[in-house]
PDB file of C-alpha atoms in Angstrom:
ATOM      1  CA  MET A   1     313.912 110.784 185.812  1.00 58.00           C
ATOM      2  CA  ASN A   2     313.461 113.162 183.036  1.00 63.00           C
ATOM      3  CA  THR A   3     310.336 114.494 181.360  1.00 65.00           C
ATOM      4  CA  GLN A   4     310.565 112.217 178.363  1.00 70.00           C
ATOM      5  CA  THR A   5     310.766 109.120 180.503  1.00 76.00           C
ATOM      6  CA  ILE A   6     307.791 110.254 182.573  1.00 69.00           C
ATOM      7  CA  ALA A   7     305.783 111.015 179.420  1.00 65.00           C
ATOM      8  CA  LYS A   8     306.738 107.660 177.912  1.00 71.00           C
ATOM      9  CA  THR A   9     305.746 105.825 181.119  1.00 77.00           C
ATOM     10  CA  ALA A  10     302.476 107.765 181.265  1.00 70.00           C
ATOM     11  CA  ARG A  11     301.745 106.867 177.641  1.00 75.00           C
ATOM     12  CA  GLN A  12     302.534 103.204 178.261  1.00 79.00           C
ATOM     13  CA  SER A  13     300.370 103.199 181.362  1.00 77.00           C
ATOM     14  CA  SER A  14     297.493 104.858 179.549  1.00 78.00           C
ATOM     15  CA  ASP A  15     297.892 102.432 176.616  1.00 76.00           C
ATOM     16  CA  GLU A  16     297.834  99.483 179.013  1.00 81.00           C
ATOM     17  CA  LEU A  17     294.828 100.974 180.802  1.00 77.00           C
ATOM     18  CA  LEU A  18     293.041 101.452 177.459  1.00 77.00           C
ATOM     19  CA  GLN A  19     293.868  97.872 176.386  1.00 83.00           C
ATOM     20  CA  ASN A  20     292.620  96.515 179.721  1.00 80.00           C
ATOM     21  CA  ALA A  21     289.449  98.575 179.407  1.00 81.00           C
ATOM     22  CA  GLU A  22     288.894  97.242 175.873  1.00 83.00           C
ATOM     23  CA  LYS A  23     289.446  93.693 177.116  1.00 84.00           C
ATOM     24  CA  ALA A  24     286.965  94.288 179.950  1.00 83.00           C
ATOM     25  CA  VAL A  25     284.388  95.689 177.511  1.00 84.00           C
ATOM     26  CA  ASP A  26     284.923  92.751 175.147  1.00 83.00           C
ATOM     27  CA  ALA A  27     284.617  90.272 178.021  1.00 86.00           C
ATOM     28  CA  THR A  28     281.463  92.005 179.292  1.00 86.00           C
ATOM     29  CA  ARG A  29     280.016  92.000 175.770  1.00 84.00           C
ATOM     30  CA  GLY A  30     280.807  88.278 175.511  1.00 85.00           C
ATOM     31  CA  TYR A  31     279.136  87.534 178.862  1.00 83.00           C
ATOM     32  CA  ALA A  32     276.107  89.614 177.865  1.00 84.00           C
ATOM     33  CA  ASN A  33     275.815  87.791 174.525  1.00 81.00           C
ATOM     34  CA  ASP A  34     276.087  84.427 176.285  1.00 83.00           C
ATOM     35  CA  ALA A  35     273.423  85.459 178.777  1.00 83.00           C
ATOM     36  CA  LEU A  36     271.127  86.642 175.972  1.00 84.00           C
ATOM     37  CA  ASP A  37     271.685  83.407 174.056  1.00 83.00           C
ATOM     38  CA  LYS A  38     270.842  81.373 177.147  1.00 85.00           C
ATOM     39  CA  ALA A  39     267.737  83.497 177.787  1.00 82.00           C
ATOM     40  CA  GLU A  40     266.648  83.076 174.170  1.00 82.00           C
ATOM     41  CA  THR A  41     267.116  79.316 174.442  1.00 82.00           C
ATOM     42  CA  LYS A  42     265.071  79.252 177.663  1.00 83.00           C
ATOM     43  CA  VAL A  43     262.284  81.294 176.037  1.00 78.00           C
ATOM     44  CA  ARG A  44     262.222  78.938 173.059  1.00 79.00           C
ATOM     45  CA  ASP A  45     262.144  75.936 175.392  1.00 78.00           C
ATOM     46  CA  LEU A  46     259.301  77.473 177.400  1.00 75.00           C
ATOM     47  CA  ARG A  47     257.409  78.382 174.260  1.00 74.00           C
ATOM     48  CA  GLY A  48     257.892  74.835 173.015  1.00 73.00           C
ATOM     49  CA  SER A  49     256.578  73.381 176.263  1.00 74.00           C
ATOM     50  CA  VAL A  50     253.617  75.800 176.471  1.00 71.00           C
ATOM     51  CA  ASP A  51     252.336  75.120 172.952  1.00 74.00           C
ATOM     52  CA  PRO A  52     251.711  71.393 173.596  1.00 80.00           C
ATOM     53  CA  VAL A  53     249.923  72.249 176.862  1.00 76.00           C
ATOM     54  CA  VAL A  54     247.637  74.703 175.053  1.00 76.00           C
ATOM     55  CA  ASP A  55     246.979  72.119 172.340  1.00 80.00           C
ATOM     56  CA  MET A  56     246.206  69.484 174.988  1.00 84.00           C
ATOM     57  CA  LEU A  57     243.798  71.831 176.805  1.00 84.00           C
ATOM     58  CA  ALA A  58     242.044  72.699 173.545  1.00 84.00           C
ATOM     59  CA  ALA A  59     241.686  69.001 172.717  1.00 86.00           C
ATOM     60  CA  LYS A  60     240.246  68.316 176.191  1.00 88.00           C
ATOM     61  CA  ALA A  61     237.767  71.187 175.784  1.00 88.00           C
ATOM     62  CA  GLN A  62     236.663  69.839 172.413  1.00 89.00           C
ATOM     63  CA  GLN A  63     236.298  66.357 173.888  1.00 88.00           C
ATOM     64  CA  LEU A  64     234.170  67.693 176.769  1.00 87.00           C
ATOM     65  CA  ALA A  65     232.018  69.680 174.340  1.00 89.00           C
ATOM     66  CA  ARG A  66     231.518  66.562 172.216  1.00 87.00           C
ATOM     67  CA  GLN A  67     230.607  64.499 175.281  1.00 89.00           C
ATOM     68  CA  SER A  68     228.157  67.186 176.428  1.00 90.00           C
ATOM     69  CA  LEU A  69     226.486  67.239 173.018  1.00 89.00           C
ATOM     70  CA  ASP A  70     226.283  63.452 173.007  1.00 89.00           C
ATOM     71  CA  MET A  71     224.746  63.437 176.487  1.00 93.00           C
ATOM     72  CA  ALA A  72     222.223  66.126 175.506  1.00 91.00           C
ATOM     73  CA  SER A  73     221.309  64.173 172.387  1.00 90.00           C
ATOM     74  CA  GLU A  74     220.884  61.009 174.424  1.00 91.00           C
ATOM     75  CA  ALA A  75     218.710  62.813 176.991  1.00 92.00           C
ATOM     76  CA  LYS A  76     216.573  64.251 174.170  1.00 92.00           C
ATOM     77  CA  HIS A  77     216.182  60.782 172.679  1.00 89.00           C
ATOM     78  CA  ARG A  78     215.146  59.331 176.070  1.00 91.00           C
ATOM     79  CA  ALA A  79     212.650  62.179 176.615  1.00 91.00           C
ATOM     80  CA  GLN A  80     211.148  61.604 173.156  1.00 91.00           C
ATOM     81  CA  GLN A  81     210.920  57.880 173.863  1.00 90.00           C
ATOM     82  CA  SER A  82     209.265  58.528 177.222  1.00 90.00           C
ATOM     83  CA  LEU A  83     206.812  60.998 175.671  1.00 89.00           C
ATOM     84  CA  SER A  84     206.028  58.520 172.920  1.00 88.00           C
ATOM     85  CA  ASN A  85     205.398  55.782 175.498  1.00 89.00           C
ATOM     86  CA  ALA A  86     203.129  58.092 177.523  1.00 89.00           C
ATOM     87  CA  ALA A  87     201.225  59.106 174.390  1.00 89.00           C
ATOM     88  CA  GLY A  88     200.774  55.438 173.453  1.00 89.00           C
ATOM     89  CA  ALA A  89     199.555  54.570 176.957  1.00 90.00           C
ATOM     90  CA  THR A  90     197.133  57.517 176.908  1.00 86.00           C
ATOM     91  CA  THR A  91     195.786  56.516 173.499  1.00 87.00           C
ATOM     92  CA  ARG A  92     195.252  52.939 174.674  1.00 88.00           C
ATOM     93  CA  TYR A  93     193.523  54.136 177.863  1.00 86.00           C
ATOM     94  CA  VAL A  94     191.224  56.492 175.948  1.00 85.00           C
ATOM     95  CA  SER A  95     190.301  53.759 173.480  1.00 87.00           C
ATOM     96  CA  GLU A  96     189.695  51.230 176.285  1.00 90.00           C
ATOM     97  CA  GLN A  97     187.906  53.646 178.670  1.00 88.00           C
ATOM     98  CA  PRO A  98     186.284  56.396 176.535  1.00 89.00           C
ATOM     99  CA  LEU A  99     183.637  57.517 179.062  1.00 91.00           C
ATOM    100  CA  ARG A 100     186.047  57.619 181.989  1.00 91.00           C
ATOM    101  CA  SER A 101     188.548  59.539 179.796  1.00 89.00           C
ATOM    102  CA  VAL A 102     185.954  62.193 178.934  1.00 90.00           C
ATOM    103  CA  LEU A 103     185.008  62.586 182.608  1.00 92.00           C
ATOM    104  CA  ILE A 104     188.676  62.927 183.634  1.00 91.00           C
ATOM    105  CA  ALA A 105     189.271  65.484 180.873  1.00 90.00           C
ATOM    106  CA  ALA A 106     186.183  67.454 181.961  1.00 92.00           C
ATOM    107  CA  ALA A 107     187.306  67.423 185.604  1.00 94.00           C
ATOM    108  CA  VAL A 108     190.824  68.602 184.666  1.00 92.00           C
ATOM    109  CA  GLY A 109     189.369  71.336 182.434  1.00 92.00           C
ATOM    110  CA  ALA A 110     187.038  72.483 185.229  1.00 94.00           C
ATOM    111  CA  GLY A 111     189.952  72.581 187.684  1.00 94.00           C
ATOM    112  CA  ILE A 112     192.056  74.685 185.318  1.00 93.00           C
ATOM    113  CA  ALA A 113     189.129  77.014 184.640  1.00 93.00           C
ATOM    114  CA  LEU A 114     188.624  77.434 188.404  1.00 93.00           C
ATOM    115  CA  LEU A 115     192.316  78.272 188.918  1.00 93.00           C
ATOM    116  CA  VAL A 116     192.304  80.820 186.079  1.00 93.00           C
ATOM    117  CA  SER A 117     189.105  82.396 187.339  1.00 91.00           C
ATOM    118  CA  SER A 118     190.421  82.675 190.869  1.00 89.00           C
ATOM    119  CA  ALA A 119     193.716  84.182 189.632  1.00 86.00           C
ATOM    120  CA  ARG A 120     191.775  86.811 187.655  1.00 85.00           C
ATOM    121  CA  HIS A 121     189.606  87.548 190.643  1.00 80.00           C
ATOM    122  CA  ARG A 122     192.713  88.124 192.825  1.00 80.00           C
ATOM    123  CA  ASN A 123     194.253  90.439 190.240  1.00 74.00           C
ATOM    124  CA  GLN A 124     191.074  92.505 190.037  1.00 75.00           C
ATOM    125  CA  ASN A 125     190.961  92.857 193.840  1.00 69.00           C
ATOM    126  CA  ARG A 126     194.548  94.024 193.931  1.00 65.00           C
ATOM    127  CA  TYR A 127     193.896  97.242 192.024  1.00 59.00           C
TER     128      TYR A 127
END
């Protein structure tokens, strides 16, 4: 074998090696692009499935808030009704039993005055 043949064979081998390397790079680039496309599709799918869940949770929260407000409004209405009934019953009792009502009011007032006086007395003894 002479030098020219060896050089020609070396060139052919290096050309083949370069072509194979280019093919490997192209194949790797193709696989990477496919993988990125699949990942992008998965992310879009996940994003699409997460958005409805967030919307559903927000709707549930709004529904619970509405129900809570309705329940609070209903409780307020019942308390007002109960207070109105108690006020009506008290008014009837006072009009039917005026002397007894005054005596009860005086006794309650005296009891409260006694409690306040005793609380003041305790506070003065503390210091």
